[in-house]
Short mmCIF file of C-alpha atoms in Angstrom, two decimals:
data_model
loop_
_atom_site.label_atom_id
_atom_site.label_comp_id
_atom_site.label_asym_id
_atom_site.label_seq_id
_atom_site.Cartn_x
_atom_site.Cartn_y
_atom_site.Cartn_z
CA MET T 1 -1.17 -19.12 -18.78
CA SER T 2 1.14 -16.65 -20.51
CA VAL T 3 -1.19 -14.36 -22.48
CA PHE T 4 -4.39 -12.46 -21.71
CA THR T 5 -7.39 -13.18 -23.92
CA LEU T 6 -10.55 -11.07 -24.17
CA ASN T 7 -12.05 -13.52 -21.67
CA ASP T 8 -9.32 -12.75 -19.15
CA ILE T 9 -9.76 -9.00 -19.62
CA GLU T 10 -13.52 -9.40 -19.10
CA LYS T 11 -12.78 -11.33 -15.91
CA ILE T 12 -10.43 -8.58 -14.68
CA ILE T 13 -12.92 -5.79 -15.31
CA SER T 14 -15.72 -7.87 -13.83
CA VAL T 15 -13.71 -8.43 -10.61
CA MET T 16 -12.88 -4.71 -10.57
CA THR T 17 -16.59 -3.87 -10.91
CA GLU T 18 -17.57 -6.16 -8.03
CA VAL T 19 -14.84 -4.74 -5.77
CA ILE T 20 -15.95 -1.17 -6.50
CA LEU T 21 -19.63 -1.93 -5.88
CA LYS T 22 -18.89 -3.87 -2.70
CA ASN T 23 -16.62 -1.14 -1.30
CA GLU T 24 -18.76 1.89 -2.14
CA VAL T 25 -19.09 3.04 1.49
CA ALA T 26 -15.51 2.08 2.42
CA PHE T 27 -14.13 4.11 -0.49
CA CYS T 28 -16.29 7.10 0.50
CA GLU T 29 -14.82 6.90 3.99
CA LEU T 30 -11.29 6.93 2.58
CA ASP T 31 -12.22 10.19 0.86
CA SER T 32 -13.77 11.78 3.96
CA ALA T 33 -10.47 12.21 5.77
CA ALA T 34 -9.19 14.97 3.50
CA GLY T 35 -11.59 15.07 0.55
CA ASP T 36 -15.33 15.48 0.34
CA GLY T 37 -16.39 11.89 0.92
CA ASP T 38 -18.09 11.04 -2.35
CA PHE T 39 -15.39 9.05 -4.14
CA GLY T 40 -16.87 5.58 -3.57
CA MET T 41 -20.29 6.71 -4.67
CA SER T 42 -19.07 8.44 -7.85
CA LEU T 43 -17.06 5.39 -8.84
CA ALA T 44 -19.86 2.94 -8.00
CA LYS T 45 -22.30 4.90 -10.10
CA GLY T 46 -20.24 4.36 -13.25
CA PHE T 47 -19.43 0.71 -12.58
CA ASN T 48 -23.01 -0.02 -11.65
CA GLU T 49 -24.03 1.24 -15.08
CA LEU T 50 -21.20 -0.81 -16.61
CA LYS T 51 -22.67 -3.91 -14.96
CA LYS T 52 -26.10 -3.07 -16.36
CA GLU T 53 -24.75 -2.61 -19.89
CA TRP T 54 -22.30 -5.54 -19.59
CA ALA T 55 -24.06 -7.81 -22.11
CA SER T 56 -24.24 -5.15 -24.80
CA LEU T 57 -20.62 -3.93 -24.67
CA GLU T 58 -18.49 -4.23 -27.80
CA ARG T 59 -16.53 -7.50 -27.90
CA THR T 60 -14.74 -7.56 -31.26
CA ASP T 61 -11.31 -7.31 -29.64
CA ILE T 62 -9.65 -6.34 -26.35
CA GLY T 63 -9.21 -2.69 -27.28
CA GLY T 64 -12.81 -2.29 -28.42
CA PHE T 65 -14.12 -3.91 -25.24
CA ILE T 66 -12.05 -1.70 -22.93
CA ARG T 67 -12.93 1.41 -24.92
CA SER T 68 -16.62 0.70 -24.68
CA CYS T 69 -16.24 0.20 -20.90
CA GLY T 70 -14.48 3.59 -20.80
CA GLY T 71 -17.37 5.29 -22.57
CA VAL T 72 -19.86 4.09 -19.94
CA ILE T 73 -17.54 4.99 -17.07
CA ALA T 74 -16.83 8.49 -18.45
CA GLU T 75 -20.53 9.17 -18.85
CA TYR T 76 -21.83 7.76 -15.58
CA CYS T 77 -19.08 8.20 -12.95
CA GLY T 78 -19.66 11.51 -11.25
CA GLY T 79 -17.21 14.27 -10.57
CA ALA T 80 -13.54 13.90 -11.37
CA SER T 81 -13.81 10.10 -11.44
CA GLY T 82 -15.53 10.07 -14.85
CA PRO T 83 -12.76 11.78 -16.82
CA ILE T 84 -10.00 10.10 -14.79
CA TRP T 85 -11.18 6.47 -14.73
CA GLY T 86 -12.98 6.76 -18.08
CA GLY T 87 -9.90 8.45 -19.56
CA GLY T 88 -7.67 5.66 -18.22
CA PHE T 89 -9.90 3.01 -19.79
CA LYS T 90 -10.04 4.87 -23.09
CA ALA T 91 -6.24 5.21 -23.25
CA SER T 92 -5.86 1.49 -22.47
CA GLY T 93 -8.41 0.64 -25.13
CA LYS T 94 -6.50 2.68 -27.66
CA TYR T 95 -3.28 0.83 -26.79
CA ALA T 96 -5.00 -2.56 -27.18
CA ALA T 97 -6.88 -1.63 -30.36
CA GLU T 98 -7.61 -4.66 -32.56
CA LYS T 99 -5.63 -7.00 -30.28
CA LYS T 100 -7.08 -10.45 -29.59
CA THR T 101 -4.44 -11.33 -27.00
CA LEU T 102 -1.95 -9.44 -24.83
CA SER T 103 1.37 -10.74 -23.56
CA LEU T 104 2.15 -10.03 -19.92
CA TYR T 105 4.48 -7.22 -20.98
CA GLU T 106 1.83 -5.76 -23.30
CA PHE T 107 -0.68 -5.94 -20.45
CA ALA T 108 1.74 -3.90 -18.31
CA GLU T 109 2.26 -1.43 -21.14
CA MET T 110 -1.49 -1.10 -21.55
CA LEU T 111 -1.82 -0.08 -17.89
CA GLY T 112 1.08 2.31 -18.47
CA ALA T 113 -0.94 3.86 -21.30
CA ALA T 114 -3.81 4.30 -18.81
CA ALA T 115 -1.46 6.12 -16.41
CA ASP T 116 -0.26 8.39 -19.24
CA GLY T 117 -3.85 9.13 -20.26
CA ILE T 118 -4.78 10.01 -16.68
CA MET T 119 -1.74 12.29 -16.32
CA LYS T 120 -2.65 14.06 -19.53
CA ARG T 121 -6.29 14.51 -18.52
CA GLY T 122 -5.82 15.62 -14.93
CA GLY T 123 -2.40 17.28 -15.07
CA ALA T 124 -1.14 15.23 -12.11
CA LYS T 125 2.12 13.30 -11.87
CA PRO T 126 3.44 10.64 -9.48
CA GLY T 127 4.07 12.16 -6.05
CA ASP T 128 0.99 14.42 -6.17
CA LYS T 129 -0.93 12.03 -3.88
CA THR T 130 -3.29 10.61 -6.48
CA LEU T 131 -4.16 7.15 -7.80
CA LEU T 132 -1.07 7.44 -10.03
CA ASP T 133 1.01 6.70 -6.94
CA ALA T 134 -0.48 3.19 -6.88
CA LEU T 135 -0.89 2.71 -10.63
CA VAL T 136 2.62 3.66 -11.78
CA PRO T 137 4.45 1.35 -9.29
CA ALA T 138 2.06 -1.47 -10.27
CA VAL T 139 2.92 -0.95 -13.94
CA ASP T 140 6.65 -0.99 -13.13
CA ALA T 141 6.32 -4.16 -11.04
CA LEU T 142 4.31 -5.90 -13.79
CA LYS T 143 6.92 -4.96 -16.38
CA ALA T 144 9.76 -6.21 -14.16
CA ALA T 145 7.91 -9.47 -13.51
CA ALA T 146 7.27 -9.92 -17.24
CA ALA T 147 10.94 -9.27 -18.03
CA SER T 148 12.01 -11.89 -15.48
CA GLY T 149 9.76 -14.49 -17.09
CA ALA T 150 7.24 -14.68 -14.23
CA ASP T 151 3.86 -16.29 -14.85
CA VAL T 152 0.67 -14.23 -14.87
CA LYS T 153 -0.38 -15.13 -11.35
CA THR T 154 3.00 -14.20 -9.85
CA ALA T 155 3.18 -11.00 -11.90
CA LEU T 156 -0.31 -9.89 -10.86
CA LYS T 157 0.59 -10.56 -7.25
CA LYS T 158 3.74 -8.42 -7.58
CA GLY T 159 1.73 -5.69 -9.26
CA ALA T 160 -0.86 -5.76 -6.47
CA GLU T 161 1.81 -5.54 -3.78
CA ALA T 162 3.38 -2.56 -5.52
CA ALA T 163 -0.02 -0.84 -5.74
CA VAL T 164 -0.73 -1.44 -2.04
CA ASN T 165 2.73 -0.19 -1.05
CA GLY T 166 2.34 2.80 -3.36
CA ALA T 167 -0.99 3.67 -1.75
CA GLU T 168 0.54 3.33 1.70
CA ALA T 169 3.32 5.74 0.70
CA THR T 170 0.74 8.42 -0.18
CA LYS T 171 0.14 8.83 3.57
CA ASN T 172 3.33 10.87 3.74
CA MET T 173 2.46 13.08 0.78
CA ILE T 174 0.71 16.44 0.68
CA ALA T 175 -2.12 16.49 -1.85
CA SER T 176 -1.69 18.99 -4.67
CA ARG T 177 -4.57 17.86 -6.91
CA GLY T 178 -8.27 17.40 -6.29
CA ARG T 179 -10.26 18.55 -3.30
CA ALA T 180 -7.84 17.02 -0.79
CA SER T 181 -5.35 19.68 -1.95
CA TYR T 182 -7.42 22.41 -0.27
CA VAL T 183 -6.47 21.16 3.18
CA GLY T 184 -2.76 21.09 2.30
CA GLU T 185 -0.74 19.64 5.14
CA ARG T 186 -3.86 18.38 6.86
CA SER T 187 -3.97 15.64 4.20
CA ILE T 188 -0.80 14.10 5.66
CA SER T 189 -1.20 10.72 7.41
CA TYR T 190 -4.24 9.79 5.31
CA PRO T 191 -3.69 7.73 2.14
CA ASP T 192 -5.07 9.02 -1.15
CA ALA T 193 -8.49 7.48 -1.65
CA GLY T 194 -7.96 6.64 -5.33
CA ALA T 195 -4.57 5.02 -4.69
CA ALA T 196 -5.91 3.01 -1.75
CA ALA T 197 -8.86 1.83 -3.85
CA LEU T 198 -6.51 0.71 -6.65
CA GLY T 199 -4.51 -1.29 -4.08
CA VAL T 200 -7.69 -3.15 -3.08
CA ILE T 201 -8.75 -3.65 -6.71
CA PHE T 202 -5.36 -5.01 -7.84
CA THR T 203 -5.24 -7.37 -4.84
CA LYS T 204 -8.65 -8.87 -5.65
CA ILE T 205 -7.73 -9.23 -9.32
CA ALA T 206 -4.53 -11.09 -8.39
CA ASP T 207 -6.57 -13.36 -6.08
CA ALA T 208 -8.90 -14.22 -8.96
CA PHE T 209 -6.14 -15.74 -11.13
CA MET W 5 -29.85 12.06 10.05
CA LYS W 6 -33.42 12.88 9.06
CA LYS W 7 -34.05 14.28 5.55
CA ILE W 8 -37.14 15.12 3.52
CA ILE W 9 -36.53 12.47 0.91
CA ASN W 10 -37.99 9.51 -0.98
CA SER W 11 -34.79 7.74 -1.92
CA PRO W 12 -31.22 9.09 -2.14
CA GLU W 13 -30.84 7.85 -5.75
CA ASN W 14 -33.74 9.99 -6.97
CA LEU W 15 -32.91 13.09 -4.95
CA VAL W 16 -31.42 15.15 -7.79
CA PRO W 17 -34.08 14.46 -10.48
CA GLU W 18 -36.95 14.88 -8.00
CA MET W 19 -35.45 18.18 -6.79
CA CYS W 20 -35.05 19.38 -10.40
CA GLU W 21 -38.68 18.49 -11.15
CA GLY W 22 -39.68 20.56 -8.12
CA ILE W 23 -37.63 23.53 -9.29
CA VAL W 24 -39.23 23.65 -12.75
CA LYS W 25 -42.75 23.02 -11.42
CA ALA W 26 -42.30 25.97 -9.06
CA ASN W 27 -40.82 28.13 -11.85
CA PRO W 28 -42.84 27.72 -15.04
CA SER W 29 -40.35 29.73 -17.12
CA LEU W 30 -37.87 26.86 -16.68
CA GLU W 31 -37.69 23.46 -18.34
CA PHE W 32 -35.97 20.24 -17.14
CA LEU W 33 -34.22 17.85 -19.54
CA PRO W 34 -34.17 14.69 -17.39
CA LYS W 35 -31.82 12.59 -19.53
CA TYR W 36 -28.92 15.02 -19.00
CA LYS W 37 -30.19 16.74 -15.83
CA VAL W 38 -30.18 20.16 -17.46
CA ILE W 39 -32.45 22.99 -16.30
CA LYS W 40 -32.89 25.60 -19.03
CA ARG W 41 -34.86 28.70 -19.88
CA LYS W 42 -37.93 28.06 -22.01
CA ASP W 43 -37.69 31.48 -23.70
CA LEU W 44 -34.18 31.24 -25.13
CA ASN W 45 -32.90 34.22 -27.10
CA PRO W 46 -30.83 32.70 -29.92
CA ASP W 47 -29.24 36.08 -30.68
CA LYS W 48 -27.41 36.57 -27.40
CA VAL W 49 -24.41 34.71 -26.01
CA ALA W 50 -25.61 31.53 -24.27
CA LEU W 51 -24.46 31.11 -20.66
CA ILE W 52 -24.11 27.74 -18.97
CA SER W 53 -22.98 26.90 -15.48
CA GLY W 54 -23.45 23.94 -13.23
CA GLY W 55 -21.64 21.57 -11.00
CA GLY W 56 -22.48 19.13 -8.28
CA SER W 57 -25.88 19.34 -6.62
CA GLY W 58 -26.15 20.29 -2.96
CA HIS W 59 -25.48 24.01 -3.48
CA GLU W 60 -29.08 25.05 -4.07
CA PRO W 61 -30.26 27.53 -5.15
CA ALA W 62 -27.03 27.36 -7.20
CA HIS W 63 -27.07 26.93 -10.06
CA ALA W 64 -30.63 26.28 -11.30
CA GLY W 65 -31.98 29.16 -9.22
CA PHE W 66 -29.90 31.55 -11.33
CA VAL W 67 -31.32 30.43 -14.68
CA GLY W 68 -33.49 33.11 -16.26
CA TYR W 69 -33.47 36.53 -17.88
CA GLY W 70 -30.27 38.42 -17.06
CA MET W 71 -28.31 35.44 -15.78
CA LEU W 72 -27.89 31.84 -17.01
CA ASP W 73 -29.54 30.03 -19.91
CA ALA W 74 -28.89 26.58 -18.49
CA ALA W 75 -27.59 24.85 -15.37
CA VAL W 76 -26.20 21.32 -15.55
CA CYS W 77 -26.82 19.31 -12.40
CA GLY W 78 -24.37 16.67 -11.26
CA ASP W 79 -24.94 14.28 -8.39
CA VAL W 80 -24.52 15.62 -4.89
CA PHE W 81 -21.11 17.35 -4.78
CA ALA W 82 -19.95 15.67 -8.01
CA SER W 83 -19.40 17.45 -11.30
CA PRO W 84 -21.80 16.60 -14.11
CA SER W 85 -20.23 14.41 -16.80
CA SER W 86 -18.85 15.88 -20.02
CA VAL W 87 -21.75 14.20 -21.85
CA GLN W 88 -24.25 16.14 -19.74
CA VAL W 89 -22.43 19.44 -20.30
CA TYR W 90 -22.08 18.79 -24.04
CA ASN W 91 -25.82 18.20 -24.32
CA ALA W 92 -26.54 21.40 -22.38
CA ILE W 93 -24.35 23.30 -24.87
CA LYS W 94 -26.37 21.84 -27.73
CA ALA W 95 -29.70 22.52 -26.00
CA VAL W 96 -29.12 26.28 -25.60
CA LYS W 97 -26.95 26.93 -28.67
CA SER W 98 -27.01 30.52 -29.92
CA THR W 99 -25.77 32.38 -32.97
CA LYS W 100 -23.34 34.34 -30.80
CA GLY W 101 -21.63 31.38 -29.13
CA THR W 102 -21.62 29.93 -25.62
CA LEU W 103 -19.75 30.79 -22.43
CA LEU W 104 -19.26 28.14 -19.73
CA ILE W 105 -18.91 29.49 -16.20
CA VAL W 106 -17.03 26.83 -14.26
CA LYS W 107 -16.14 26.74 -10.58
CA ASN W 108 -12.45 25.89 -10.30
CA TYR W 109 -12.44 22.25 -9.16
CA SER W 110 -10.54 19.37 -10.77
CA GLY W 111 -13.66 17.42 -11.73
CA ASP W 112 -15.64 20.39 -13.02
CA CYS W 113 -12.71 21.68 -15.08
CA MET W 114 -12.04 18.29 -16.68
CA ASN W 115 -15.68 17.63 -17.55
CA PHE W 116 -16.51 21.14 -18.79
CA ASP W 117 -13.26 21.27 -20.80
CA ALA W 118 -13.94 17.89 -22.43
CA ALA W 119 -17.48 19.04 -23.32
CA LYS W 120 -16.10 22.28 -24.74
CA GLU W 121 -13.71 20.36 -27.00
CA ASP W 122 -16.51 18.06 -28.19
CA ALA W 123 -18.78 21.03 -28.94
CA LYS W 124 -15.99 22.85 -30.77
CA ASP W 125 -15.55 19.74 -32.94
CA ASP W 126 -19.21 20.21 -33.88
CA GLY W 127 -18.48 23.78 -34.94
CA ILE W 128 -20.07 25.45 -31.89
CA ASP W 129 -18.19 28.51 -30.62
CA VAL W 130 -17.56 27.83 -26.91
CA GLU W 131 -15.42 29.65 -24.38
CA SER W 132 -15.03 29.12 -20.64
CA VAL W 133 -14.12 31.02 -17.50
CA TYR W 134 -13.09 29.55 -14.14
CA VAL W 135 -14.23 31.15 -10.91
CA ASN W 136 -11.69 31.02 -8.05
CA ASP W 137 -12.87 33.46 -5.38
CA ASP W 138 -12.07 31.48 -2.22
CA ILE W 139 -9.08 33.08 -0.49
CA ALA W 140 -8.81 30.21 2.00
CA VAL W 141 -6.96 28.17 -0.60
CA LYS W 142 -3.41 29.00 -1.46
CA ASP W 143 -2.94 29.83 -5.11
CA SER W 144 0.31 28.49 -6.49
CA LEU W 145 1.76 27.00 -9.62
CA TYR W 146 1.94 23.62 -7.91
CA THR W 147 -1.70 23.26 -6.95
CA ILE W 148 -5.00 23.42 -8.78
CA GLY W 149 -5.48 26.88 -7.32
CA ARG W 150 -8.31 28.53 -5.48
CA ARG W 151 -11.79 27.09 -5.61
CA GLY W 152 -14.99 28.74 -6.79
CA VAL W 153 -17.57 29.47 -4.09
CA ALA W 154 -20.32 32.06 -3.48
CA GLY W 155 -18.66 34.74 -5.61
CA THR W 156 -19.71 32.68 -8.62
CA VAL W 157 -23.17 34.21 -8.31
CA PHE W 158 -21.75 37.67 -9.10
CA VAL W 159 -19.99 36.20 -12.14
CA HIS W 160 -23.31 34.76 -13.37
CA LYS W 161 -24.89 38.17 -12.86
CA THR W 162 -22.14 40.09 -14.66
CA ALA W 163 -21.92 37.76 -17.64
CA GLY W 164 -25.70 37.50 -17.79
CA ALA W 165 -26.20 41.25 -17.98
CA ALA W 166 -23.43 41.62 -20.58
CA ALA W 167 -25.02 38.88 -22.69
CA GLU W 168 -28.50 40.46 -22.49
CA ASP W 169 -26.83 43.72 -23.53
CA GLY W 170 -26.00 42.07 -26.86
CA LYS W 171 -22.27 41.85 -26.29
CA SER W 172 -20.11 39.42 -28.30
CA LEU W 173 -18.75 36.17 -26.86
CA ALA W 174 -15.31 37.78 -26.38
CA GLU W 175 -16.87 40.77 -24.61
CA VAL W 176 -19.05 38.63 -22.34
CA LYS W 177 -16.03 36.49 -21.48
CA ALA W 178 -13.99 39.61 -20.69
CA ALA W 179 -16.77 40.92 -18.43
CA ALA W 180 -16.94 37.57 -16.60
CA GLU W 181 -13.17 37.56 -16.15
CA LYS W 182 -13.27 41.09 -14.81
CA ALA W 183 -15.87 39.99 -12.26
CA ILE W 184 -13.70 36.99 -11.31
CA ALA W 185 -10.69 39.27 -10.81
CA ASN W 186 -12.68 41.48 -8.43
CA VAL W 187 -14.57 39.01 -6.26
CA ARG W 188 -13.25 37.24 -3.15
CA SER W 189 -14.84 35.04 -0.49
CA ILE W 190 -13.97 33.30 2.77
CA GLY W 191 -16.14 30.95 4.82
CA PHE W 192 -16.42 29.05 8.08
CA ALA W 193 -18.47 26.07 9.22
CA LEU W 194 -19.96 25.32 12.62
CA THR W 195 -21.02 21.81 11.60
CA SER W 196 -20.39 19.41 8.74
CA CYS W 197 -22.96 18.68 6.07
CA THR W 198 -24.54 15.26 5.59
CA VAL W 199 -24.52 13.83 2.05
CA PRO W 200 -27.87 11.99 1.70
CA ALA W 201 -26.38 8.84 0.13
CA LYS W 202 -23.92 8.53 3.00
CA GLY W 203 -26.29 9.51 5.80
CA THR W 204 -23.62 10.60 8.27
CA PRO W 205 -21.71 13.90 8.56
CA THR W 206 -18.67 14.18 6.24
CA PHE W 207 -16.42 15.51 8.99
CA SER W 208 -16.84 15.87 12.72
CA VAL W 209 -16.40 19.15 14.49
CA GLY W 210 -16.79 19.36 18.25
CA GLU W 211 -19.23 21.65 20.11
CA GLY W 212 -16.38 23.99 20.98
CA ASP W 213 -14.78 24.18 17.52
CA ILE W 214 -15.30 25.57 14.03
CA GLU W 215 -13.69 24.89 10.65
CA TYR W 216 -12.24 28.10 9.26
CA GLY W 217 -11.59 28.56 5.55
CA VAL W 218 -14.05 25.83 4.65
CA GLY W 219 -15.27 24.96 1.16
CA ILE W 220 -18.77 24.11 0.00
CA HIS W 221 -18.51 20.32 -0.27
CA GLY W 222 -17.89 19.25 3.29
CA GLU W 223 -14.18 19.21 2.64
CA PRO W 224 -12.45 20.32 5.83
CA GLY W 225 -11.26 23.92 6.12
CA ILE W 226 -7.72 25.21 6.34
CA ALA W 227 -7.76 25.21 10.13
CA ARG W 228 -9.73 23.94 13.09
CA GLN W 229 -10.30 26.84 15.47
CA PRO W 230 -12.09 27.32 18.77
CA LEU W 231 -15.67 28.61 18.54
CA GLN W 232 -15.61 32.41 18.54
CA SER W 233 -18.00 35.34 18.50
CA SER W 234 -19.61 36.70 15.34
CA ASP W 235 -17.61 39.92 15.81
CA ALA W 236 -14.31 38.05 16.04
CA LEU W 237 -15.05 36.10 12.85
CA ALA W 238 -16.25 39.22 11.02
CA GLU W 239 -13.15 41.19 11.96
CA LYS W 240 -10.80 38.48 10.75
CA MET W 241 -12.71 37.77 7.53
CA THR W 242 -13.24 41.42 6.61
CA ALA W 243 -9.55 42.17 7.04
CA ALA W 244 -8.55 39.12 4.97
CA LEU W 245 -10.86 40.06 2.08
CA LEU W 246 -9.80 43.72 2.02
CA ALA W 247 -6.14 42.69 2.02
CA ASP W 248 -6.61 40.16 -0.77
CA LEU W 249 -8.55 42.65 -2.89
CA LYS W 250 -5.89 45.29 -2.10
CA ILE W 251 -8.55 47.76 -1.01
CA SER W 252 -7.03 50.61 0.98
CA SER W 253 -8.75 53.71 -0.28
CA ASP W 254 -12.09 54.98 -1.62
CA THR W 255 -13.79 51.92 -3.16
CA GLU W 256 -17.31 50.76 -3.85
CA ILE W 257 -18.28 47.13 -3.21
CA ALA W 258 -21.21 44.75 -3.11
CA VAL W 259 -21.34 42.41 -0.13
CA MET W 260 -22.80 38.93 0.16
CA VAL W 261 -23.33 37.06 3.40
CA ASN W 262 -24.06 33.58 2.13
CA GLY W 263 -25.53 30.92 4.37
CA PHE W 264 -24.33 27.35 3.88
CA GLY W 265 -27.81 25.88 4.38
CA GLY W 266 -27.93 25.14 8.09
CA SER W 267 -27.72 28.61 9.60
CA PRO W 268 -30.86 30.66 10.18
CA LEU W 269 -31.29 34.09 8.60
CA GLN W 270 -31.22 35.74 12.02
CA GLU W 271 -27.60 34.64 12.39
CA LEU W 272 -26.73 35.80 8.87
CA TYR W 273 -28.18 39.27 9.56
CA LEU W 274 -26.40 39.37 12.92
CA PHE W 275 -23.16 38.43 11.19
CA TYR W 276 -23.64 41.22 8.64
CA ASN W 277 -24.08 43.64 11.51
CA SER W 278 -20.74 42.41 12.84
CA VAL W 279 -19.14 42.91 9.43
CA THR W 280 -20.27 46.55 9.28
CA LYS W 281 -18.35 47.26 12.50
CA PHE W 282 -15.08 46.52 10.75
CA LEU W 283 -15.58 48.24 7.40
CA PRO W 284 -13.28 51.22 6.90
CA ASP W 285 -14.93 54.63 6.33
CA TYR W 286 -13.62 54.90 2.78
CA LEU W 287 -15.52 51.79 1.72
CA ARG W 288 -18.90 52.45 0.12
CA ILE W 289 -21.48 49.64 0.11
CA HIS W 290 -23.51 49.64 -3.10
CA LYS W 291 -25.66 46.57 -2.44
CA VAL W 292 -25.94 43.84 0.17
CA TYR W 293 -27.15 40.28 -0.41
CA ILE W 294 -27.99 38.13 2.60
CA GLY W 295 -29.31 34.60 2.32
CA ASN W 296 -28.63 31.15 0.97
CA TYR W 297 -27.05 31.49 -2.48
CA MET W 298 -24.33 28.82 -2.57
CA THR W 299 -25.05 26.23 0.07
CA SER W 300 -23.39 23.08 1.25
CA ILE W 301 -26.58 21.05 1.85
CA ASP W 302 -27.25 21.45 5.57
CA MET W 303 -23.92 22.76 6.82
CA ALA W 304 -24.17 25.45 9.50
CA GLY W 305 -21.93 28.42 8.79
CA ALA W 306 -21.55 31.20 6.29
CA SER W 307 -19.25 32.82 3.81
CA LEU W 308 -18.53 36.49 3.25
CA THR W 309 -17.99 37.80 -0.27
CA PHE W 310 -16.74 41.24 -1.36
CA PHE W 311 -17.25 42.26 -4.98
CA LYS W 312 -15.20 45.31 -5.95
CA LEU W 313 -17.13 47.50 -8.38
CA ASP W 314 -16.34 49.96 -11.12
CA ALA W 315 -18.85 51.70 -13.39
CA GLU W 316 -19.15 48.73 -15.75
CA LEU W 317 -19.54 46.04 -13.07
CA LYS W 318 -22.00 48.26 -11.19
CA LYS W 319 -24.11 48.70 -14.31
CA TYR W 320 -24.23 44.92 -14.84
CA LEU W 321 -25.03 44.27 -11.17
CA ASP W 322 -27.91 46.74 -11.33
CA ALA W 323 -29.33 45.42 -14.62
CA GLU W 324 -32.70 43.69 -14.58
CA THR W 325 -32.75 39.99 -13.62
CA LYS W 326 -35.65 37.55 -13.52
CA THR W 327 -34.54 34.37 -11.80
CA ALA W 328 -35.88 32.29 -8.94
CA ALA W 329 -33.08 33.03 -6.51
CA PHE W 330 -31.45 36.34 -7.40
CA LYS W 331 -33.28 39.64 -7.71
#
């Protein structure tokens, strides 16, 4: 396969949803080291609602589908996760507006749009020990794979590896955003919870293709 | 961990129902988890605060005459969504506009700001202030800055009195910002709290240790320290607050010893007695508040807040208030 259809995007978000629901407690534990321990729960709340509303989401095109997912996530994820994850989905949906298919490169660009949307919403940038430190390397790896003519499965695998490595690298960073930033240097040696979660999510998505 | 609970998922709505049943002047909007005054005055500036649940009596306990018009309740320790806040703004809309009083956390700021933008698009006049009284957190250009803790209650009180006084939105906002500029807090925890949905303590702290400079969400403090006497803590905290507020001569303040939920009142009173031993002679205490105002579920520990007063802030602090949790 060389392009993503709406069906593929549905499959990706469905895998993502299952990973988030299955790892609710594990993701909370990631957040307990330096944060306040509610990350997995906040995220699961939004994706649980997404699962409930799955059948009634808009399906005219890829952008519309992702945007309608973003609306549910923004409304039902608690805390900072709503605006961040919902904002990422909404920015992706805007990029993919009216598209029926996405090339591998467009798929990478769409995730790049999500990263830009998240940066704009939260004021963070790569290196601040946030999920951007997994997302941005994944986008770069996907783009590089697309440019080298890789197939979707190989590209997703490369993207997942980059996300996992990016999350691992956050262990050496000092948090400057979110509640982990209050403990300053005490956040060192723990990965950022959002980045680590994205590593797991990307890995499971790559496995599904 | 044992809790008085039916199911963790229904904790927040069931708690909100309890609050309004115990306080008939309040009303609960279950769809958006908003607790509001029944007797809204449409001709005064509307005041809305809120945040994650788990800080009770904050914020619903401060809804009523002289303080807030509505409190928006998120899940435990998680900001309410922008949709919830937007609907609270609509529910208590006034002819004089609306002020949002937000504790300075990433999630709260993003959700309240998004709601403010949406309400402005509808033609509603909305402004916001961000409370950042916790001196444990370093304030710098490169971080999200200090967080809002117990001092928020004094901001509710100040803005509430100014609003009841008939002041304009700009004037109420200025009063709230003046309160924010003059209030500082610092806290410590003897134990972690336990978030009901998780069921186990968020952090572990040994029998011989405390977390100093702790927040109100079970996030660890700035330093792990050995357990120390009430006097030793009071001396350190009093000095830190006076230095941060730059108080070195004749000044009048209000003091709050705020329990985090798991410390008995006897310890809070004892701690206040310790604090008084380290107050300089030139400091005049106008009012003292001791109790649970901004809790962290069941965490043992307390915070100390100093609120520096001038004639205006003193007048607002002394103005009449009818709320469940602040007299």
